[in-house]
XYZ file of N, CA and C in Angstrom:
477
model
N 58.392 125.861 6.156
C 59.597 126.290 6.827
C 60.637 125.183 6.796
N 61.438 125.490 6.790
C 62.752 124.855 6.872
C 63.221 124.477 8.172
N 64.412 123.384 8.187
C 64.807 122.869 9.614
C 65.394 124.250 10.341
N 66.617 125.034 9.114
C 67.457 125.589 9.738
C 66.071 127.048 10.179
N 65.498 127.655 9.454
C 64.289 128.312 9.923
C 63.737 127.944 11.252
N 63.522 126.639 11.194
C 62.795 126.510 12.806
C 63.362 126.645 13.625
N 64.801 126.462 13.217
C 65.699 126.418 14.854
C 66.186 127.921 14.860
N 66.039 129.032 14.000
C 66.243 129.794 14.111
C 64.965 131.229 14.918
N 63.555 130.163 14.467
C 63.124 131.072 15.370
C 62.801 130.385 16.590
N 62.751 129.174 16.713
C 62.989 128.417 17.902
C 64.265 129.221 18.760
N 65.159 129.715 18.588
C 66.063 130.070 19.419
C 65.762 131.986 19.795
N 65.457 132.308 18.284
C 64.597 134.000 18.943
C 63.579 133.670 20.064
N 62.456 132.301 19.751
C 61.656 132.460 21.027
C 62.436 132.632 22.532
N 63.371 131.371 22.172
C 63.993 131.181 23.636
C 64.626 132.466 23.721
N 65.693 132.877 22.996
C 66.107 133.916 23.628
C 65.232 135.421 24.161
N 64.120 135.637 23.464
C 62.889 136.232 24.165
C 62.377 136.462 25.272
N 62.410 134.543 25.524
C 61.917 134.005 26.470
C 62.703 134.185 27.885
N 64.361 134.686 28.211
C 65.061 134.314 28.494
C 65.338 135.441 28.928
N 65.084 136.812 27.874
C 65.104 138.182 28.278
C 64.172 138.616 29.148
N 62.749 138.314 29.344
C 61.568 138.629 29.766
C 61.567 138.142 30.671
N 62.119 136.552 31.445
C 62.302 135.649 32.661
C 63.422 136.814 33.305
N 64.735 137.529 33.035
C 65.459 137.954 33.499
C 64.996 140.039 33.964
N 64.533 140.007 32.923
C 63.459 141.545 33.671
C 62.584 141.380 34.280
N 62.074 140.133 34.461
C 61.158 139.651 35.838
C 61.808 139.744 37.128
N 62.753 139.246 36.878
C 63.644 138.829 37.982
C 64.646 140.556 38.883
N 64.783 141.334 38.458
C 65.070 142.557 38.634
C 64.174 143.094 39.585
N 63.403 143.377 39.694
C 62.527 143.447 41.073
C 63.197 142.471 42.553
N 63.031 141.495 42.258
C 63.279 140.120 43.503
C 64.857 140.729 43.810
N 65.763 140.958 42.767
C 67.570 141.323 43.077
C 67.154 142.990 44.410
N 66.471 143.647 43.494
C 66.358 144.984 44.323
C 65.813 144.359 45.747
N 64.536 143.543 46.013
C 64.266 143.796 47.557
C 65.272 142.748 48.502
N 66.369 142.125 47.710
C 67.221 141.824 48.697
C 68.148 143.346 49.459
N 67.926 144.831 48.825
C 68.623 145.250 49.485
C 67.662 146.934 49.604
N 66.880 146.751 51.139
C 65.902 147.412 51.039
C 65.848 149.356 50.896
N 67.235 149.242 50.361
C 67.668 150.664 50.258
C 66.930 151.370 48.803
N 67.383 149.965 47.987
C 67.116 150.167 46.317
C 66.380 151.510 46.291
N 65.358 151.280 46.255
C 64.041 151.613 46.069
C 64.416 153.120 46.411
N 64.917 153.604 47.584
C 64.522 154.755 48.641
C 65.866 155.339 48.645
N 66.139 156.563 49.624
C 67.171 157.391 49.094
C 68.120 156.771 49.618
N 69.806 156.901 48.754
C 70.675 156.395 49.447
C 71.007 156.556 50.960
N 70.817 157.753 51.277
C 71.483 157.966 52.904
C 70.318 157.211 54.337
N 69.367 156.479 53.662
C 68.637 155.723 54.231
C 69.305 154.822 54.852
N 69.313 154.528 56.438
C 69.955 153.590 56.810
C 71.071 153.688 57.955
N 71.891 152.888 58.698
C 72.443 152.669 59.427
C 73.742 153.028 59.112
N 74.856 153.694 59.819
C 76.139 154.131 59.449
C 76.817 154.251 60.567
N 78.322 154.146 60.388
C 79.313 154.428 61.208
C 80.775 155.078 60.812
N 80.948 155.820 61.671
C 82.451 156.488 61.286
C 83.287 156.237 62.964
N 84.218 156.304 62.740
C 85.502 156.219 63.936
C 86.301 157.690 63.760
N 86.344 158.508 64.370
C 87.265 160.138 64.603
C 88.327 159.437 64.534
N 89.450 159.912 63.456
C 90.422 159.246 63.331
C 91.729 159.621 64.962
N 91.290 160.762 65.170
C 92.071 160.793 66.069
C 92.361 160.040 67.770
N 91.064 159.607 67.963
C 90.661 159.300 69.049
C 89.878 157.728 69.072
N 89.589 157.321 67.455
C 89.283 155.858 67.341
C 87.298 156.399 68.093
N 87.177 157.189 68.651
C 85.430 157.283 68.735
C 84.633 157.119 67.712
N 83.462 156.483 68.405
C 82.866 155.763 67.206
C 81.504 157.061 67.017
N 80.837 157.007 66.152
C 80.210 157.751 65.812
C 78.764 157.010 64.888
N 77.772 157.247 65.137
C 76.978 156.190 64.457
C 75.858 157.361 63.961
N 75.170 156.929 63.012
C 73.627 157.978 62.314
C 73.308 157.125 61.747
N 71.828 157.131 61.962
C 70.142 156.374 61.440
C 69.408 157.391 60.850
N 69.496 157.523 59.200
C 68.548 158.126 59.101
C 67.554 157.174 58.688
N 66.026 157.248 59.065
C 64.864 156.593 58.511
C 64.297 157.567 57.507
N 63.400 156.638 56.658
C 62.310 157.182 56.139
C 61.601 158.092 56.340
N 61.389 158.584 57.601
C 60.528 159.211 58.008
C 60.602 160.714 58.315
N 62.095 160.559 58.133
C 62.553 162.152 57.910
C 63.452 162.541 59.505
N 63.368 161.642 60.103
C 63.847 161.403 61.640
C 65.371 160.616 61.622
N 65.882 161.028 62.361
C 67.611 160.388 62.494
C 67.803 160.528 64.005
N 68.993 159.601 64.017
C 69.357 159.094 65.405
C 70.783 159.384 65.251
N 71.621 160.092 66.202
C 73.199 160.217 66.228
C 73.189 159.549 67.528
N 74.798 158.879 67.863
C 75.537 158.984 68.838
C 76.761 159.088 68.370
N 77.625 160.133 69.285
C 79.250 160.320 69.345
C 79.632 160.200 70.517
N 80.488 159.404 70.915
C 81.027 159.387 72.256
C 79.559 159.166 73.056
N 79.536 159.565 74.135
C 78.241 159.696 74.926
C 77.134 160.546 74.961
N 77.298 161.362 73.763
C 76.167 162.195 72.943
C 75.160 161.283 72.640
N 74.031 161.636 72.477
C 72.489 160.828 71.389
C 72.027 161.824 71.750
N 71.899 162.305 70.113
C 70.688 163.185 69.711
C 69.733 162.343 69.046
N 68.288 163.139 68.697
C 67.412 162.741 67.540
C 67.455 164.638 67.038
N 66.932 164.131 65.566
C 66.869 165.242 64.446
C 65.953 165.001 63.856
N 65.270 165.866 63.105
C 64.446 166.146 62.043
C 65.507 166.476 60.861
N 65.529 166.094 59.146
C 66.150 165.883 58.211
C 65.659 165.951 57.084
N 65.996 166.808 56.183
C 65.587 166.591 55.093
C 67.066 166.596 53.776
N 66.665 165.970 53.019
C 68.116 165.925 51.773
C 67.542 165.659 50.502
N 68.256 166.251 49.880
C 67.682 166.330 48.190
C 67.914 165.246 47.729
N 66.681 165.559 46.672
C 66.478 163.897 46.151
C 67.681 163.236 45.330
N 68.120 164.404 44.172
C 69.179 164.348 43.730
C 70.490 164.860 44.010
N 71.776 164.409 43.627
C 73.074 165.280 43.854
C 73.018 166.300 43.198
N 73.875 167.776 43.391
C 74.079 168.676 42.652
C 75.099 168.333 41.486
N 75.610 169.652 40.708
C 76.281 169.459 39.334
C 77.920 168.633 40.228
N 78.034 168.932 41.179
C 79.201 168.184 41.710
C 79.140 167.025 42.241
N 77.726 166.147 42.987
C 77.718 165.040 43.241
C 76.841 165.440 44.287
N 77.591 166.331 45.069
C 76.674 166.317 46.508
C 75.334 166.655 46.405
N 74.739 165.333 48.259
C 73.954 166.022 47.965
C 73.650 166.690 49.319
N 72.412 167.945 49.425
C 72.444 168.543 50.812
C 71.256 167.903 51.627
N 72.085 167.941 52.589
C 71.133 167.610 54.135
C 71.178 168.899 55.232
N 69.829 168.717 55.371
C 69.801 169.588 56.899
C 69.190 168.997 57.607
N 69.403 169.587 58.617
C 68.513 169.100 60.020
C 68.914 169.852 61.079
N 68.402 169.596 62.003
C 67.470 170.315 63.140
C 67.629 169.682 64.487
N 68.386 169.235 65.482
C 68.653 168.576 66.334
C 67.328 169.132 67.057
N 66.462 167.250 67.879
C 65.030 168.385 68.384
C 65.146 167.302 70.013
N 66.166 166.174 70.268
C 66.802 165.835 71.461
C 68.064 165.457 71.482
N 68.051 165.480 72.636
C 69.796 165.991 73.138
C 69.660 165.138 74.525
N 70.434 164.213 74.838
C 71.149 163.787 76.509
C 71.818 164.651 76.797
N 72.230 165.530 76.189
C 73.326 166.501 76.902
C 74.378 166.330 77.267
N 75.286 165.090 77.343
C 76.057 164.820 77.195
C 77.743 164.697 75.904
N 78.618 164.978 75.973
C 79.314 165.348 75.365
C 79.957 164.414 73.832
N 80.352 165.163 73.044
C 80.445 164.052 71.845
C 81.728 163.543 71.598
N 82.297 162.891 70.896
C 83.529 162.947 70.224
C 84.918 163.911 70.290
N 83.862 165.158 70.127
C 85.375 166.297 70.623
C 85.110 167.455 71.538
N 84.106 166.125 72.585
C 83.880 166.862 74.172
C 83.220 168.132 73.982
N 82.288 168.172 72.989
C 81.233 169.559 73.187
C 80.231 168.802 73.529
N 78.823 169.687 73.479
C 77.753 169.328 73.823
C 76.862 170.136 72.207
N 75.994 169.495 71.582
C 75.383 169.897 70.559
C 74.165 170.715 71.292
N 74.087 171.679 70.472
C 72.627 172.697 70.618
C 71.550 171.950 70.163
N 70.686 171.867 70.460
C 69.209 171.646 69.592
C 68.464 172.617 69.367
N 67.645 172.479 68.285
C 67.286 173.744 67.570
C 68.081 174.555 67.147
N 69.179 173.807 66.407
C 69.820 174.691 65.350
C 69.523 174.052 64.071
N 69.502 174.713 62.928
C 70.125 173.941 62.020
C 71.690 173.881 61.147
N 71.731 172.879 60.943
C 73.275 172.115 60.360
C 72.800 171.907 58.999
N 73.295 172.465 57.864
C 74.036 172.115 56.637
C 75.296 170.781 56.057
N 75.359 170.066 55.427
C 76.194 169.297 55.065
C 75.864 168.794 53.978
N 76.920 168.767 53.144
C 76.755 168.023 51.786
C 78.077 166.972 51.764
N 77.036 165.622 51.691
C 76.904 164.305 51.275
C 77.868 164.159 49.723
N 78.851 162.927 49.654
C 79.436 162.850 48.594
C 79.453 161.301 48.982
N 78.721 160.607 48.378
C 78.614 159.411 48.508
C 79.500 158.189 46.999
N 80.506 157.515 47.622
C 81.371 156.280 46.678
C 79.907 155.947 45.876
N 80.828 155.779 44.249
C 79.625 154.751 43.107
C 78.920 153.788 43.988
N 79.404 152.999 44.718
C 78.916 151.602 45.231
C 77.571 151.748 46.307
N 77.711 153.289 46.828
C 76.414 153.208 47.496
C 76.936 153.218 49.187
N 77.932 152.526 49.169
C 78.061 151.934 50.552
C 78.960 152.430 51.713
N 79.256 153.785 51.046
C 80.135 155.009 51.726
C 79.599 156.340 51.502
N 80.258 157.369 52.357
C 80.154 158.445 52.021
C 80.420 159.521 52.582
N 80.917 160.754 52.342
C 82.091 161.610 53.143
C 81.123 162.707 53.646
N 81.155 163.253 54.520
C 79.993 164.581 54.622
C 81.390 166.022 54.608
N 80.961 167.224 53.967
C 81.386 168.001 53.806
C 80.662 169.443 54.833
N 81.417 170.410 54.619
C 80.863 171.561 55.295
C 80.128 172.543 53.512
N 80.485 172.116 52.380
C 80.350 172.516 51.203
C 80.539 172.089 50.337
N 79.982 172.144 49.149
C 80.313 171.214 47.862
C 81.407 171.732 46.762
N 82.342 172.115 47.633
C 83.597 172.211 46.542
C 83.757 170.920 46.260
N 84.206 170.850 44.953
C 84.744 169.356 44.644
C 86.580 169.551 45.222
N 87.088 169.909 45.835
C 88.501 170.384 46.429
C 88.650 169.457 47.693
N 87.089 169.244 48.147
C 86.842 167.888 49.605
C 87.944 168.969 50.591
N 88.189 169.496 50.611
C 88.902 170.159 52.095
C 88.145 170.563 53.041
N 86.693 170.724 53.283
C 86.643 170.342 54.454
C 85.046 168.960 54.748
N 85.965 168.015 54.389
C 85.219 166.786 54.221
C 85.799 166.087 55.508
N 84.953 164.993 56.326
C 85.519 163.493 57.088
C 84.855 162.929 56.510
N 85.384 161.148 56.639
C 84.610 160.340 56.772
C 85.967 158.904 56.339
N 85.505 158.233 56.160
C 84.407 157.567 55.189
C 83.248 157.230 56.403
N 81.776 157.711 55.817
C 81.710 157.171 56.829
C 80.570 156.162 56.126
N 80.498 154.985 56.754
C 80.076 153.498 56.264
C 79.018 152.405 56.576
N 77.687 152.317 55.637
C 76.322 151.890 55.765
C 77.007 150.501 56.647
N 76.386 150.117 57.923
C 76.282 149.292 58.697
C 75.260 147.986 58.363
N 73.887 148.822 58.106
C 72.522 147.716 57.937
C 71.599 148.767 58.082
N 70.381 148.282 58.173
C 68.939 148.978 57.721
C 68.045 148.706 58.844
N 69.013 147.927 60.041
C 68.407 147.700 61.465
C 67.668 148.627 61.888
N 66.167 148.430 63.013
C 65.774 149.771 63.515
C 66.983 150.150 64.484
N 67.349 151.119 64.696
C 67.309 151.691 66.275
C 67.117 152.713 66.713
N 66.846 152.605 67.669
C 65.950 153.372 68.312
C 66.750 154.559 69.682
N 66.857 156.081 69.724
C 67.355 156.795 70.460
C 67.059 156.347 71.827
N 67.379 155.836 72.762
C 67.631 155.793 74.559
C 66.669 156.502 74.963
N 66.064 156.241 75.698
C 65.189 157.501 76.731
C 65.843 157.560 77.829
């Protein structure tokens, strides 16, 4: 072999070497953000009613369980949402409100439990937003939000 030969596969090794160190490393980037892995709407969120500045917060966990508060509302729910978006993006959630304080929300009602609620999810590229709709027109007219991943904190509904 030749000089210029050696340094030529001397540098395929390294660069090999360099590719394989960096697809190692792709795992370790994902569990800095423990969503990766699991469905986007996993996690801690907040929205503000634009009219009134009320804050509005939802936890959904893993476990298929979510936590609301609006105003002086806290419910818990049972939840389920598709794994994937539809041909428009969204994706659907339901759930099932199964406690209630009884107390009033954001625009001074009181939520039923044991109903179920429909909404489709249109979540920003970045992951880190996302609008809830009453339907998946792509037209968004009757969409709020943004509403915006907080953290992956537990919390836990009030007794």
């Amino acid at each position: 072999m030749t000089v210029i030969q050696n340094k030529k596969a001397l540098f395929c090794l390294l660069s090999l070497s360099l590719g394989v160190t960096s697809l190692l490393n792709i795992p370790s980037a994902y569990a800095e953000d423990p969503r990766s892995l699991k469905h986007p709407l996993i996690g801690y969120w907040e929205s503000k009613v634009p009219e009134t500045e009320c804050m509005e917060t939802y936890w959904f966990r893993e476990d298929g369980v979510a936590a609301f508060t609006s105003g002086d509302e806290q419910l818990e729910a049972k939840y389920e949402v598709t794994p994937q978006p539809d041909e428009h993006g969204f994706f659907k959630l339901t759930h099932r409100v199964t406690q209630s304080n009884k107390a009033k929300d954001c625009t001074k009602q009181v939520t039923d439990t044991n109903k179920e609620v429909v909404s489709y999810l249109l979540f920003r590229p970045d992951g880190y937003s996302f609008i809830s709709c009453d339907d998946d027109d792509p037209a968004l007219e009757t969409c709020f939000g943004p509403i915006v991943l907080r953290n992956n904190a537990q919390k836990n509904l009030p007794q």
